[in-house]
Short mmCIF file of C-alpha atoms in Angstrom, two decimals:
data_model
loop_
_atom_site.label_atom_id
_atom_site.label_comp_id
_atom_site.label_asym_id
_atom_site.label_seq_id
_atom_site.Cartn_x
_atom_site.Cartn_y
_atom_site.Cartn_z
CA MET A 459 2.80 -15.88 -6.50
CA PHE A 460 -0.86 -15.47 -7.33
CA SER A 461 -4.02 -17.54 -7.35
CA ILE A 462 -6.38 -18.55 -10.08
CA ARG A 463 -9.82 -17.59 -8.82
CA PRO A 464 -12.32 -19.25 -11.11
CA ARG A 465 -16.05 -19.00 -10.71
CA LEU A 466 -16.10 -22.73 -10.03
CA CYS A 467 -14.61 -24.57 -7.09
CA ILE A 468 -11.53 -25.83 -8.93
CA CYS A 469 -9.37 -23.04 -7.49
CA LEU A 470 -5.75 -23.80 -8.31
CA THR A 471 -3.24 -21.83 -6.28
CA ILE A 472 -0.18 -21.32 -8.45
CA LEU A 473 2.66 -22.90 -6.50
CA THR A 474 4.91 -23.20 -9.53
CA GLN A 475 7.79 -25.59 -9.86
CA THR A 476 10.33 -24.75 -12.54
CA TYR A 477 13.02 -27.22 -13.48
CA ALA A 478 14.90 -25.48 -16.30
CA GLN A 479 17.78 -25.07 -13.86
CA LEU A 480 17.68 -28.61 -12.44
CA LEU A 481 19.89 -31.28 -13.89
CA PRO A 482 18.09 -32.86 -16.89
CA ASP A 483 17.44 -36.28 -15.38
CA SER A 484 13.97 -37.52 -16.34
CA GLN A 485 13.38 -39.53 -13.16
CA ALA A 486 14.52 -36.62 -10.99
CA LEU A 487 12.23 -34.23 -12.85
CA ILE A 488 9.27 -36.59 -12.41
CA MET A 489 10.03 -36.93 -8.71
CA ASN A 490 10.31 -33.17 -8.25
CA GLU A 491 6.96 -32.50 -9.93
CA LEU A 492 5.19 -35.23 -7.98
CA GLU A 493 6.85 -34.17 -4.72
CA HIS A 494 5.54 -30.69 -5.39
CA LEU A 495 1.95 -31.95 -5.73
CA TYR A 496 2.19 -34.47 -2.90
CA PHE A 497 4.21 -32.57 -0.29
CA ASP A 498 4.10 -28.86 -1.18
CA ASP A 499 0.79 -28.13 -2.88
CA THR A 500 -1.31 -28.24 0.27
CA GLY A 501 -3.25 -24.98 0.19
CA PRO A 502 -6.58 -24.07 -1.44
CA GLY A 503 -6.59 -25.43 -4.95
CA GLY A 504 -3.76 -27.86 -4.32
CA PHE A 505 -3.99 -31.57 -4.99
CA LYS A 506 -5.10 -32.25 -1.42
CA SER A 507 -7.89 -29.66 -1.62
CA GLY A 508 -10.33 -32.14 -3.17
CA ILE A 509 -10.42 -34.14 0.07
CA VAL A 510 -10.34 -31.33 2.65
CA PRO A 511 -12.23 -32.27 4.72
CA CYS A 512 -12.29 -36.01 4.00
CA THR A 513 -16.10 -35.87 3.83
CA ASN A 514 -15.83 -33.52 0.83
CA TYR A 515 -17.22 -34.33 -2.62
CA VAL A 516 -16.28 -32.54 -5.86
CA ASP A 517 -18.93 -32.92 -8.56
CA SER A 518 -17.38 -33.17 -12.03
CA LYS A 519 -20.59 -32.00 -13.70
CA THR A 520 -20.44 -28.59 -12.05
CA GLY A 521 -16.95 -28.33 -10.57
CA LEU A 522 -18.65 -27.48 -7.26
CA ASN A 523 -18.36 -29.06 -3.84
CA ASN A 524 -21.70 -30.75 -3.12
CA ASN A 525 -21.94 -32.56 0.19
CA THR A 526 -25.65 -33.38 0.04
CA LEU A 527 -25.28 -36.39 -2.26
CA GLY A 528 -23.73 -38.80 0.22
CA ARG A 529 -20.62 -39.04 -1.95
CA GLU A 530 -17.01 -38.75 -0.89
CA THR A 531 -14.13 -37.83 -3.19
CA ALA A 532 -11.49 -39.64 -1.09
CA ALA A 533 -13.39 -42.93 -1.40
CA GLN A 534 -13.87 -42.33 -5.13
CA TRP A 535 -10.12 -41.93 -5.61
CA ILE A 536 -9.54 -45.33 -3.99
CA ARG A 537 -12.25 -46.98 -6.10
CA THR A 538 -10.85 -45.49 -9.31
CA ALA A 539 -7.38 -46.87 -8.66
CA PHE A 540 -8.74 -50.32 -7.84
CA HIS A 541 -10.80 -50.54 -11.03
CA ASP A 542 -7.81 -49.36 -13.08
CA PHE A 543 -5.48 -51.92 -11.47
CA VAL A 544 -7.51 -55.10 -11.09
CA THR A 545 -7.66 -56.11 -14.77
CA ALA A 546 -3.86 -56.46 -14.82
CA ASP A 547 -2.34 -59.66 -16.18
CA VAL A 548 0.93 -59.87 -14.29
CA ALA A 549 1.98 -63.06 -16.06
CA ALA A 550 1.73 -61.30 -19.43
CA GLY A 551 3.07 -58.03 -18.03
CA THR A 552 0.07 -55.97 -19.12
CA GLY A 553 -2.36 -53.60 -17.46
CA GLY A 554 -2.31 -52.44 -13.87
CA LEU A 555 -2.10 -48.79 -12.86
CA ASP A 556 -1.96 -47.30 -16.37
CA ALA A 557 -4.97 -44.92 -16.52
CA SER A 558 -6.77 -47.12 -19.04
CA ILE A 559 -9.83 -46.60 -16.82
CA GLY A 560 -10.33 -43.31 -18.68
CA PHE A 561 -11.36 -45.26 -21.79
CA GLU A 562 -13.53 -47.70 -19.81
CA THR A 563 -15.99 -45.57 -17.83
CA LEU A 564 -19.03 -46.54 -19.94
CA ARG A 565 -18.64 -50.24 -19.18
CA PRO A 566 -21.29 -51.79 -16.90
CA GLU A 567 -18.50 -53.02 -14.60
CA ASN A 568 -17.51 -49.38 -14.04
CA VAL A 569 -20.96 -48.06 -13.20
CA GLY A 570 -21.18 -44.79 -11.29
CA VAL A 571 -19.69 -41.32 -11.39
CA ALA A 572 -16.59 -42.06 -9.28
CA PHE A 573 -14.28 -42.53 -12.25
CA ASN A 574 -15.13 -39.42 -14.25
CA ASP A 575 -15.30 -37.39 -11.03
CA SER A 576 -11.77 -38.48 -10.15
CA LEU A 577 -10.32 -38.08 -13.64
CA PHE A 578 -11.89 -34.62 -13.90
CA PHE A 579 -10.11 -33.48 -10.74
CA PHE A 580 -6.80 -35.14 -11.60
CA SER A 581 -6.81 -33.70 -15.13
CA PHE A 582 -6.01 -30.22 -13.79
CA PHE A 583 -2.62 -31.50 -12.61
CA ILE A 584 -1.46 -33.36 -15.73
CA THR A 585 1.87 -32.20 -17.13
CA ASP A 586 4.69 -33.78 -19.09
CA LYS A 587 6.10 -35.08 -15.78
CA SER A 588 2.87 -36.00 -13.97
CA SER A 589 0.92 -38.65 -15.87
CA MET A 590 -2.70 -39.47 -15.19
CA ALA A 591 -1.62 -42.92 -13.97
CA ASP A 592 0.75 -41.30 -11.46
CA LEU A 593 -2.03 -38.98 -10.31
CA ILE A 594 -4.46 -41.88 -9.83
CA ALA A 595 -1.84 -43.62 -7.69
CA MET A 596 -1.18 -40.40 -5.77
CA GLY A 597 -4.92 -40.06 -5.17
CA VAL A 598 -4.92 -43.37 -3.31
CA ALA A 599 -1.88 -42.50 -1.19
CA MET A 600 -3.29 -39.04 -0.47
CA ALA A 601 -6.79 -40.27 0.39
CA ILE A 602 -5.48 -42.87 2.83
CA GLY A 603 -2.69 -40.81 4.37
CA ALA A 604 -4.72 -37.62 4.73
CA CYS A 605 -7.80 -39.32 6.18
CA GLY A 606 -6.39 -41.06 9.22
CA GLY A 607 -4.72 -44.02 7.55
CA PRO A 608 -1.08 -45.03 7.12
CA GLN A 609 1.41 -43.36 4.78
CA ILE A 610 1.63 -45.40 1.57
CA PRO A 611 5.06 -45.59 -0.13
CA TYR A 612 4.57 -43.65 -3.35
CA ARG A 613 6.62 -43.79 -6.55
CA GLY A 614 6.24 -42.03 -9.89
CA GLY A 615 7.01 -42.80 -13.51
CA ARG A 616 3.83 -44.56 -14.68
CA ILE A 617 2.95 -44.27 -18.35
CA ASP A 618 -0.63 -43.67 -19.49
CA ALA A 619 -2.33 -46.25 -21.67
CA THR A 620 -3.45 -45.10 -25.10
CA GLU A 621 -6.44 -47.42 -25.30
CA ALA A 622 -8.85 -49.38 -23.14
CA GLY A 623 -7.69 -52.45 -21.29
CA PRO A 624 -9.52 -55.79 -20.98
CA PHE A 625 -12.85 -56.28 -19.30
CA GLY A 626 -12.87 -58.08 -15.98
CA VAL A 627 -13.62 -55.85 -12.98
CA CYS A 628 -15.73 -57.90 -10.57
CA GLN A 629 -19.25 -56.67 -9.87
CA PRO A 630 -21.44 -57.31 -6.82
CA GLU A 631 -23.10 -60.22 -8.68
CA THR A 632 -19.78 -61.89 -9.53
CA ASP A 633 -19.35 -65.36 -8.02
CA LEU A 634 -16.49 -66.13 -5.63
CA LYS A 635 -14.47 -68.29 -8.04
CA THR A 636 -14.44 -65.58 -10.70
CA THR A 637 -13.62 -62.91 -8.13
CA LEU A 638 -10.60 -64.82 -6.83
CA SER A 639 -9.48 -65.55 -10.38
CA SER A 640 -9.57 -61.84 -11.20
CA PHE A 641 -7.43 -60.99 -8.17
CA SER A 642 -5.06 -63.84 -8.98
CA GLY A 643 -4.50 -62.51 -12.48
CA ALA A 644 -3.42 -59.22 -10.92
CA GLY A 645 -1.00 -61.01 -8.59
CA PHE A 646 -3.10 -61.18 -5.41
CA ASN A 647 -3.99 -64.46 -3.67
CA GLN A 648 -7.14 -65.18 -1.65
CA ALA A 649 -5.89 -63.61 1.59
CA ASP A 650 -4.62 -60.59 -0.36
CA ALA A 651 -7.98 -60.22 -2.09
CA ILE A 652 -9.90 -60.28 1.20
CA ALA A 653 -7.58 -57.84 2.92
CA LEU A 654 -7.31 -55.44 -0.02
CA THR A 655 -11.09 -55.27 -0.26
CA ALA A 656 -11.40 -54.53 3.45
CA CYS A 657 -8.62 -51.91 3.22
CA GLY A 658 -10.44 -50.25 0.32
CA HIS A 659 -13.84 -50.37 2.01
CA THR A 660 -12.92 -48.55 5.22
CA MET A 661 -14.19 -45.32 3.62
CA GLY A 662 -17.28 -44.52 1.55
CA GLY A 663 -20.20 -46.84 0.97
CA VAL A 664 -22.75 -48.19 -1.52
CA HIS A 665 -25.31 -45.86 -3.14
CA TYR A 666 -28.91 -46.39 -4.14
CA SER A 667 -28.33 -44.14 -7.15
CA THR A 668 -25.61 -46.49 -8.44
CA PHE A 669 -26.64 -49.90 -7.07
CA PRO A 670 -30.43 -49.97 -6.54
CA GLN A 671 -30.27 -53.78 -6.50
CA ILE A 672 -28.30 -53.48 -3.24
CA VAL A 673 -29.53 -50.31 -1.52
CA GLY A 674 -33.20 -49.38 -1.37
CA PRO A 675 -34.75 -45.92 -1.82
CA GLU A 676 -35.29 -45.64 1.93
CA ALA A 677 -31.58 -44.68 2.21
CA VAL A 678 -32.28 -41.39 0.41
CA SER A 679 -32.61 -38.28 2.57
CA PRO A 680 -32.21 -34.51 2.09
CA ASP A 681 -28.51 -34.67 3.01
CA ASN A 682 -27.96 -38.07 1.37
CA LEU A 683 -29.59 -37.68 -2.04
CA GLY A 684 -27.52 -40.49 -3.54
CA GLY A 685 -28.77 -42.86 -0.85
CA ARG A 686 -25.45 -44.01 0.60
CA ILE A 687 -25.12 -46.79 3.17
CA PRO A 688 -21.56 -46.54 4.59
CA PHE A 689 -19.28 -49.54 5.01
CA ASP A 690 -18.73 -48.55 8.65
CA ASP A 691 -19.77 -45.73 10.96
CA THR A 692 -16.55 -43.74 10.42
CA VAL A 693 -17.28 -43.18 6.75
CA ALA A 694 -14.58 -40.55 6.15
CA VAL A 695 -11.81 -42.10 8.26
CA ASN A 696 -9.40 -44.74 7.05
CA ASP A 697 -9.45 -47.10 10.05
CA ILE A 698 -10.04 -50.65 11.29
CA ASN A 699 -13.75 -50.20 12.02
CA VAL A 700 -15.01 -51.88 8.85
CA VAL A 701 -13.32 -55.11 9.94
CA ARG A 702 -14.33 -55.00 13.59
CA GLN A 703 -17.96 -54.09 12.85
CA TYR A 704 -18.18 -56.90 10.29
CA LEU A 705 -16.85 -59.47 12.75
CA SER A 706 -18.90 -58.26 15.73
CA GLY A 707 -22.11 -57.62 13.81
CA THR A 708 -22.28 -54.13 15.28
CA GLY A 709 -22.56 -50.66 13.73
CA ASN A 710 -22.79 -50.92 9.94
CA ARG A 711 -21.68 -54.60 10.05
CA GLY A 712 -19.35 -54.17 7.07
CA GLY A 713 -21.78 -52.30 4.83
CA ALA A 714 -24.48 -53.11 2.32
CA LEU A 715 -22.37 -55.64 0.37
CA VAL A 716 -22.51 -57.74 3.55
CA THR A 717 -25.95 -56.93 4.95
CA THR A 718 -28.17 -56.71 1.86
CA THR A 719 -30.94 -59.28 1.77
CA ASN A 720 -30.25 -59.82 -1.93
CA LYS A 721 -27.79 -62.71 -1.58
CA THR A 722 -26.76 -62.46 -5.22
CA VAL A 723 -24.97 -59.17 -4.53
CA GLN A 724 -23.43 -60.02 -1.13
CA SER A 725 -19.97 -59.84 -2.71
CA ASP A 726 -18.07 -58.64 0.38
CA LEU A 727 -19.70 -61.28 2.58
CA ARG A 728 -18.80 -64.05 0.11
CA LEU A 729 -15.21 -62.86 -0.06
CA TYR A 730 -14.66 -62.12 3.65
CA ALA A 731 -16.13 -65.47 4.72
CA SER A 732 -14.39 -67.51 2.03
CA ASP A 733 -11.56 -68.54 4.41
CA ASN A 734 -13.81 -68.78 7.46
CA ASN A 735 -12.95 -65.19 8.35
CA LYS A 736 -9.28 -66.03 9.10
CA THR A 737 -7.99 -63.03 7.17
CA MET A 738 -10.53 -60.68 8.72
CA GLU A 739 -9.60 -61.96 12.19
CA LYS A 740 -5.95 -61.29 11.43
CA LEU A 741 -6.77 -57.77 10.26
CA SER A 742 -8.78 -57.12 13.42
CA GLN A 743 -5.98 -57.83 15.91
CA SER A 744 -4.88 -54.20 16.20
CA PRO A 745 -5.00 -50.91 14.29
CA GLU A 746 -1.23 -51.23 13.82
CA GLN A 747 -1.59 -54.65 12.21
CA PHE A 748 -4.45 -53.44 10.02
CA ASN A 749 -2.38 -50.45 8.86
CA SER A 750 0.70 -52.57 8.22
CA ILE A 751 -1.17 -55.09 6.06
CA CYS A 752 -3.05 -52.36 4.19
CA THR A 753 0.13 -50.37 3.55
CA ASN A 754 1.77 -53.38 1.95
CA LEU A 755 -1.24 -54.29 -0.19
CA ILE A 756 -2.05 -50.77 -1.34
CA ALA A 757 1.59 -50.19 -2.27
CA ARG A 758 1.59 -53.43 -4.28
CA MET A 759 -1.64 -52.39 -5.98
CA ILE A 760 -0.43 -48.98 -7.14
CA ASP A 761 2.97 -50.42 -8.14
CA THR A 762 1.39 -53.03 -10.42
CA ILE A 763 2.41 -51.70 -13.82
CA PRO A 764 2.96 -53.00 -17.37
CA ASN A 765 6.29 -54.46 -18.43
CA GLY A 766 8.72 -51.83 -19.65
CA VAL A 767 7.65 -49.16 -17.16
CA THR A 768 10.24 -48.17 -14.55
CA LEU A 769 9.14 -46.46 -11.36
CA THR A 770 11.18 -43.88 -9.48
CA PRO A 771 12.43 -44.47 -5.95
CA VAL A 772 9.86 -43.85 -3.22
CA LEU A 773 9.25 -40.14 -2.68
CA ASP A 774 10.95 -39.17 0.56
CA PRO A 775 9.37 -36.44 2.69
CA ARG A 776 12.74 -35.23 3.94
CA ASN A 777 12.55 -32.18 6.13
CA VAL A 778 14.24 -29.65 3.84
CA LYS A 779 13.90 -29.41 0.06
CA HIS A 780 14.00 -26.54 -2.42
CA ALA A 781 10.82 -25.54 -4.28
CA ASP A 782 9.62 -22.99 -6.82
CA ILE A 783 13.16 -22.31 -8.03
CA LEU A 784 13.64 -19.53 -10.63
CA LEU A 785 17.00 -18.55 -12.15
CA ASN A 786 17.45 -15.20 -13.90
CA VAL A 787 20.32 -13.36 -15.57
CA ASP A 788 20.41 -9.64 -16.30
CA TRP A 789 22.24 -7.74 -19.05
CA SER A 790 25.32 -7.35 -16.81
CA GLY A 791 25.69 -11.13 -16.54
CA LYS A 792 24.64 -11.33 -12.87
CA LEU A 793 22.59 -14.36 -11.89
CA THR A 794 19.72 -14.18 -9.39
CA LEU A 795 18.31 -17.34 -7.88
CA SER A 796 14.99 -17.13 -6.04
CA GLY A 797 12.53 -19.57 -4.61
CA PHE A 798 11.63 -21.33 -1.39
CA LEU A 799 12.92 -23.95 0.93
CA ARG A 800 10.23 -26.33 2.09
CA TYR A 801 10.37 -27.73 5.61
CA ILE A 802 8.11 -30.65 6.59
CA GLU A 803 7.65 -31.20 10.29
CA THR A 804 7.44 -34.97 10.05
CA ALA A 805 6.66 -37.16 13.05
CA GLY A 806 9.54 -37.06 15.49
CA SER A 807 11.36 -34.20 13.76
CA ALA A 808 12.21 -30.81 15.24
CA SER A 809 9.64 -28.04 14.94
CA ASP A 810 10.05 -25.55 12.12
CA PRO A 811 13.12 -23.32 12.58
CA LYS A 812 12.84 -19.53 12.47
CA SER A 813 15.24 -19.38 9.53
CA LEU A 814 17.44 -21.51 7.27
CA ASP A 815 20.85 -20.60 5.85
CA VAL A 816 21.19 -21.03 2.08
CA THR A 817 24.74 -21.24 0.69
CA VAL A 818 25.61 -21.13 -3.01
CA ILE A 819 27.72 -23.91 -4.54
CA ASN A 820 29.55 -22.59 -7.62
CA ARG A 821 29.59 -24.34 -10.97
CA ASP A 822 32.88 -26.07 -10.04
CA GLY A 823 31.14 -27.72 -7.09
CA VAL A 824 32.85 -25.57 -4.46
CA LEU A 825 30.94 -24.26 -1.45
CA THR A 826 31.17 -20.46 -1.54
CA ALA A 827 30.91 -17.78 1.14
CA ASN A 828 27.73 -16.54 -0.55
CA THR A 829 25.08 -17.27 2.11
CA VAL A 830 21.64 -15.76 2.64
CA LYS A 831 19.11 -16.37 5.40
CA ALA A 832 15.68 -17.68 4.42
CA LEU A 833 13.11 -16.51 6.95
CA GLY A 834 9.95 -18.49 7.64
CA ASN A 835 6.87 -18.52 9.84
CA LEU A 836 4.69 -16.31 7.64
CA SER A 837 1.05 -17.39 7.72
CA THR A 838 0.99 -17.40 3.91
CA ASP A 839 3.88 -19.85 3.80
CA THR A 840 2.40 -22.67 5.87
CA GLY A 841 0.35 -25.67 4.88
CA ASN A 842 -0.91 -28.98 6.23
CA GLY A 843 0.63 -31.79 4.23
CA VAL A 844 0.06 -35.52 4.40
CA PHE A 845 3.29 -36.11 6.35
CA GLY A 846 2.91 -33.13 8.67
CA PRO A 847 2.80 -29.32 8.66
CA THR A 848 4.73 -27.70 5.82
CA PHE A 849 6.58 -24.41 6.02
CA ARG A 850 8.04 -22.35 3.17
CA TYR A 851 11.11 -20.14 3.50
CA PRO A 852 11.50 -17.63 0.65
CA PHE A 853 14.99 -16.56 -0.41
CA THR A 854 16.77 -14.59 -3.13
CA VAL A 855 20.51 -14.69 -3.73
CA ASP A 856 22.67 -12.85 -6.29
CA ILE A 857 25.41 -14.90 -7.93
CA PRO A 858 28.33 -13.57 -10.05
CA GLY A 859 28.02 -14.89 -13.58
CA GLU A 860 31.73 -15.77 -13.63
CA THR A 861 31.55 -18.21 -10.68
CA GLY A 862 28.07 -19.43 -11.61
CA LEU A 863 25.71 -21.90 -9.99
CA GLY A 864 26.25 -25.58 -9.28
CA GLY A 865 23.82 -26.03 -6.44
CA LEU A 866 22.66 -25.02 -2.97
CA ALA A 867 23.70 -26.16 0.47
CA VAL A 868 21.29 -26.05 3.40
CA GLY A 869 22.93 -27.51 6.48
CA SER A 870 24.18 -30.96 5.49
CA GLU A 871 21.83 -31.15 2.49
CA ARG A 872 23.17 -30.55 -1.02
CA PHE A 873 20.87 -29.75 -3.95
CA PRO A 874 22.52 -29.83 -7.40
CA LEU A 875 21.45 -27.13 -9.89
CA GLN A 876 22.87 -25.97 -13.22
CA ASP A 877 23.31 -22.72 -15.12
CA THR A 878 24.42 -24.15 -18.46
CA LEU A 879 21.04 -23.69 -20.16
CA PHE A 880 17.91 -22.22 -18.60
CA VAL A 881 14.81 -20.17 -19.38
CA VAL A 882 15.06 -16.59 -18.08
CA PRO A 883 11.68 -15.68 -16.54
CA LEU A 884 12.33 -11.93 -16.24
CA LEU A 885 13.14 -11.72 -19.94
CA SER A 886 10.10 -13.82 -20.88
CA SER A 887 6.38 -13.11 -20.88
CA VAL A 888 2.92 -14.47 -21.58
CA THR A 889 0.20 -12.61 -23.47
CA PRO A 890 -2.52 -12.16 -22.38
CA GLY A 891 -1.14 -11.73 -18.88
CA LEU A 892 -3.32 -13.05 -16.10
CA ALA A 893 -3.43 -12.06 -12.47
CA SER A 894 -6.44 -14.32 -11.94
CA TYR A 895 -8.66 -16.24 -14.32
CA ASN A 896 -11.17 -19.02 -14.74
CA ILE A 897 -9.40 -22.31 -15.31
CA LEU A 898 -12.35 -23.35 -17.49
CA ASP A 899 -12.04 -20.36 -19.86
CA PRO A 900 -12.42 -21.28 -23.56
CA ASP A 901 -9.71 -21.26 -26.23
CA LYS A 902 -7.85 -18.08 -27.03
CA LEU A 903 -4.61 -17.13 -28.77
CA TRP A 904 -1.61 -17.16 -26.43
CA THR A 905 1.84 -15.72 -27.14
CA PHE A 906 4.80 -17.01 -25.17
CA ASN A 907 7.84 -14.77 -25.48
CA VAL A 908 10.53 -17.15 -24.28
CA THR A 909 14.15 -16.17 -23.63
CA ALA A 910 16.83 -18.72 -22.70
CA ALA A 911 20.41 -18.27 -21.51
CA TYR A 912 23.14 -20.66 -22.69
CA ARG A 913 26.67 -20.81 -21.33
CA THR A 914 28.82 -22.34 -24.06
CA PHE A 915 32.08 -21.75 -25.91
CA SER A 916 30.55 -22.92 -29.19
CA THR A 917 27.55 -20.67 -29.71
CA PRO A 918 24.92 -22.17 -32.04
CA SER A 919 22.80 -19.88 -34.20
CA SER A 920 19.57 -21.20 -32.69
CA LEU A 921 18.10 -23.50 -30.07
CA THR A 922 15.06 -25.76 -30.45
CA ALA A 923 12.05 -25.24 -28.22
CA ILE A 924 9.73 -28.21 -27.65
CA VAL A 925 6.38 -27.04 -26.29
CA LYS A 926 4.24 -29.63 -24.51
CA TYR A 927 0.66 -29.23 -23.35
CA PRO A 928 -2.39 -31.38 -22.58
CA VAL A 929 -4.90 -32.03 -25.35
CA PRO A 930 -8.29 -33.79 -25.16
CA GLN A 931 -8.71 -37.48 -25.89
CA PRO A 932 -12.06 -38.50 -27.43
CA GLY A 933 -14.10 -40.61 -25.03
CA ASN A 934 -11.82 -39.93 -22.08
CA MET A 935 -11.98 -37.35 -19.30
CA SER A 936 -8.19 -37.54 -19.16
CA PRO A 937 -6.09 -35.49 -21.63
CA ARG A 938 -2.78 -36.59 -23.12
CA ILE A 939 0.39 -34.54 -23.55
CA ASP A 940 1.09 -33.30 -27.09
CA SER A 941 4.88 -33.07 -27.60
CA SER A 942 4.85 -32.42 -31.35
CA ASN A 943 5.17 -28.62 -31.26
CA THR A 944 8.65 -27.26 -31.95
CA ALA A 945 10.09 -23.84 -32.78
CA GLN A 946 13.47 -22.15 -33.07
CA LEU A 947 14.90 -19.62 -30.60
CA ALA A 948 17.28 -17.22 -32.32
CA LEU A 949 20.44 -15.69 -30.86
CA ILE A 950 19.69 -12.10 -29.74
CA GLY A 951 22.84 -11.13 -27.82
CA LYS A 952 25.27 -11.93 -25.03
CA THR A 953 25.57 -11.04 -21.35
CA GLY A 954 28.59 -12.08 -19.33
CA PRO A 955 29.36 -15.74 -20.10
CA PHE A 956 25.85 -16.34 -21.45
CA SER A 957 24.35 -16.18 -24.93
CA LEU A 958 20.66 -15.21 -25.01
CA TYR A 959 18.11 -16.78 -27.36
CA SER A 960 14.51 -15.73 -27.84
CA ALA A 961 11.34 -16.44 -29.79
CA ALA A 962 7.64 -15.56 -29.73
CA LEU A 963 5.58 -18.77 -29.81
CA GLN A 964 1.83 -18.64 -30.51
CA TYR A 965 -0.77 -21.31 -29.75
CA THR A 966 -4.55 -21.37 -29.44
CA LEU A 967 -5.22 -23.00 -26.07
CA ASN A 968 -7.69 -22.94 -23.24
CA SER A 969 -6.61 -21.85 -19.78
CA LYS A 970 -6.44 -25.41 -18.48
CA GLN A 971 -4.00 -26.31 -21.26
CA VAL A 972 -1.81 -23.31 -20.46
CA PHE A 973 -1.68 -24.34 -16.83
CA GLY A 974 -0.32 -27.76 -17.83
CA SER A 975 2.12 -26.45 -20.45
CA SER A 976 5.89 -26.78 -20.28
CA ILE A 977 8.83 -26.19 -22.57
CA ASP A 978 12.15 -27.92 -23.19
CA ILE A 979 15.05 -25.99 -24.73
CA VAL A 980 17.55 -28.15 -26.62
CA ASP A 981 20.86 -27.60 -28.43
CA GLU A 982 20.59 -30.37 -30.97
CA GLY A 983 24.31 -30.16 -31.75
CA SER A 984 25.67 -30.76 -28.23
CA GLY A 985 22.59 -32.35 -26.68
CA ALA A 986 22.45 -29.71 -23.92
CA LYS A 987 18.91 -29.41 -22.57
CA ALA A 988 16.83 -27.32 -20.20
CA GLU A 989 13.87 -29.56 -19.49
CA PHE A 990 10.40 -28.87 -18.15
CA PHE A 991 10.16 -25.14 -17.67
CA LYS A 992 6.50 -24.58 -16.78
CA LEU A 993 5.22 -21.77 -18.96
CA PHE A 994 2.80 -20.74 -16.25
CA SER A 995 5.76 -19.71 -14.09
CA ILE A 996 6.52 -16.62 -16.12
CA MET A 997 3.04 -15.26 -15.41
CA GLU A 998 4.25 -14.54 -11.88
CA PHE A 999 6.18 -11.58 -13.19
CA PHE A 1000 3.17 -9.65 -14.53
#
């Protein structure tokens, strides 16, 4: 494992996930990649790093943390998701959380830097199995769960829009009838609209630099250059204070969209008071009630998707899960499986064990006597995830090629794996090799020497490689995945029960594209597939 150490603050620690040896189930592969970002990738440069601490702000213009502007990345992530979602038409089955916001950032209704800031950060994590829409939804769940709020049920599988959606995000000047109509179109009634707004406005605030018709220049100071007035006095904590201060008239009294003297832009006041404060009173009864209502509404918001899109089950932060799995075969036919077990110390669970026993399941599904001990408690293998501290237990186990690999057993847990078709990292390489680099480096020629192992009685002469990587979209901070690049891997020899195939693939890419690249290996005759091997993984072996 190594780290990218760019000159800018977007420092991505390479915690690779490689799924060439997982069963080729698209939903499972999506869940594994998103689990990796959400549960595992908690160190410097991980997905959570943008909001550590929750007061942090990442400036998309420079890539640097800048905490003098009165901005807050966690609040921006919530705002981005809301603006992407709220133009949904649930009756027609269109819109919702689909990343169309990337095409809409120049609209007056989407004023401010929050959207491009968020998309800039998320774009470093786009792969074939982690769409921008999924990352926007994850940003909401992460911002709330990591900043004192409840854990939001999170699913994956969203599909990115290829064009802008309709206009219709409410602005501070929007009248109450139009505001409620907008929420209704997205499937939220009046009480939902009030509560969702309060849940979204428990962090962050309103800025003079974005809304000078609401906030005056007197809000600007040397450590608040954007001139922010917070919604409540716990600006970086997801809590009930915005509701209680609004109702009591204390502290920040609900923020500038309540207290501004310009009645035209008192949008929060109009909405909150529209049912004589009944919904706000209900929210204020207890922090537990506030969290329960917000959890339900936020989950509904991020699960509002177009017709035809199917979401995965909710990601489950179970205590033990495998991560960073790599499968190799040498010229004697011996398999070597290496990687980590991840342990999350969730609320109420036992503290991290000193070690975990890993037992090989052979390709016939039989539990073998081949057991190794994965040791933990190294300072480099700990993190602080949204659901609790995370611990990583490295292991390596040799497996006879004849008996093969069908999965791993850890206690009562069973993790299915496969050795039918997989990329062999130790027989593959990337040129130029990189121990550390700037993720914003310009284009250069890359050569991927890819070798795959295939266990089959009917050996084809070649396998097809499908290389996928992010490419820019005009007018959008978010890239899309290009899946049009194919090449042939030729048979180069045999080892044990495996046939080996190899090819040198060349592409001109920037470093960010390489980081998001993956490859599928397919036998078009039988349909056998090794899906989503992340090309960046083989750089570990330099």
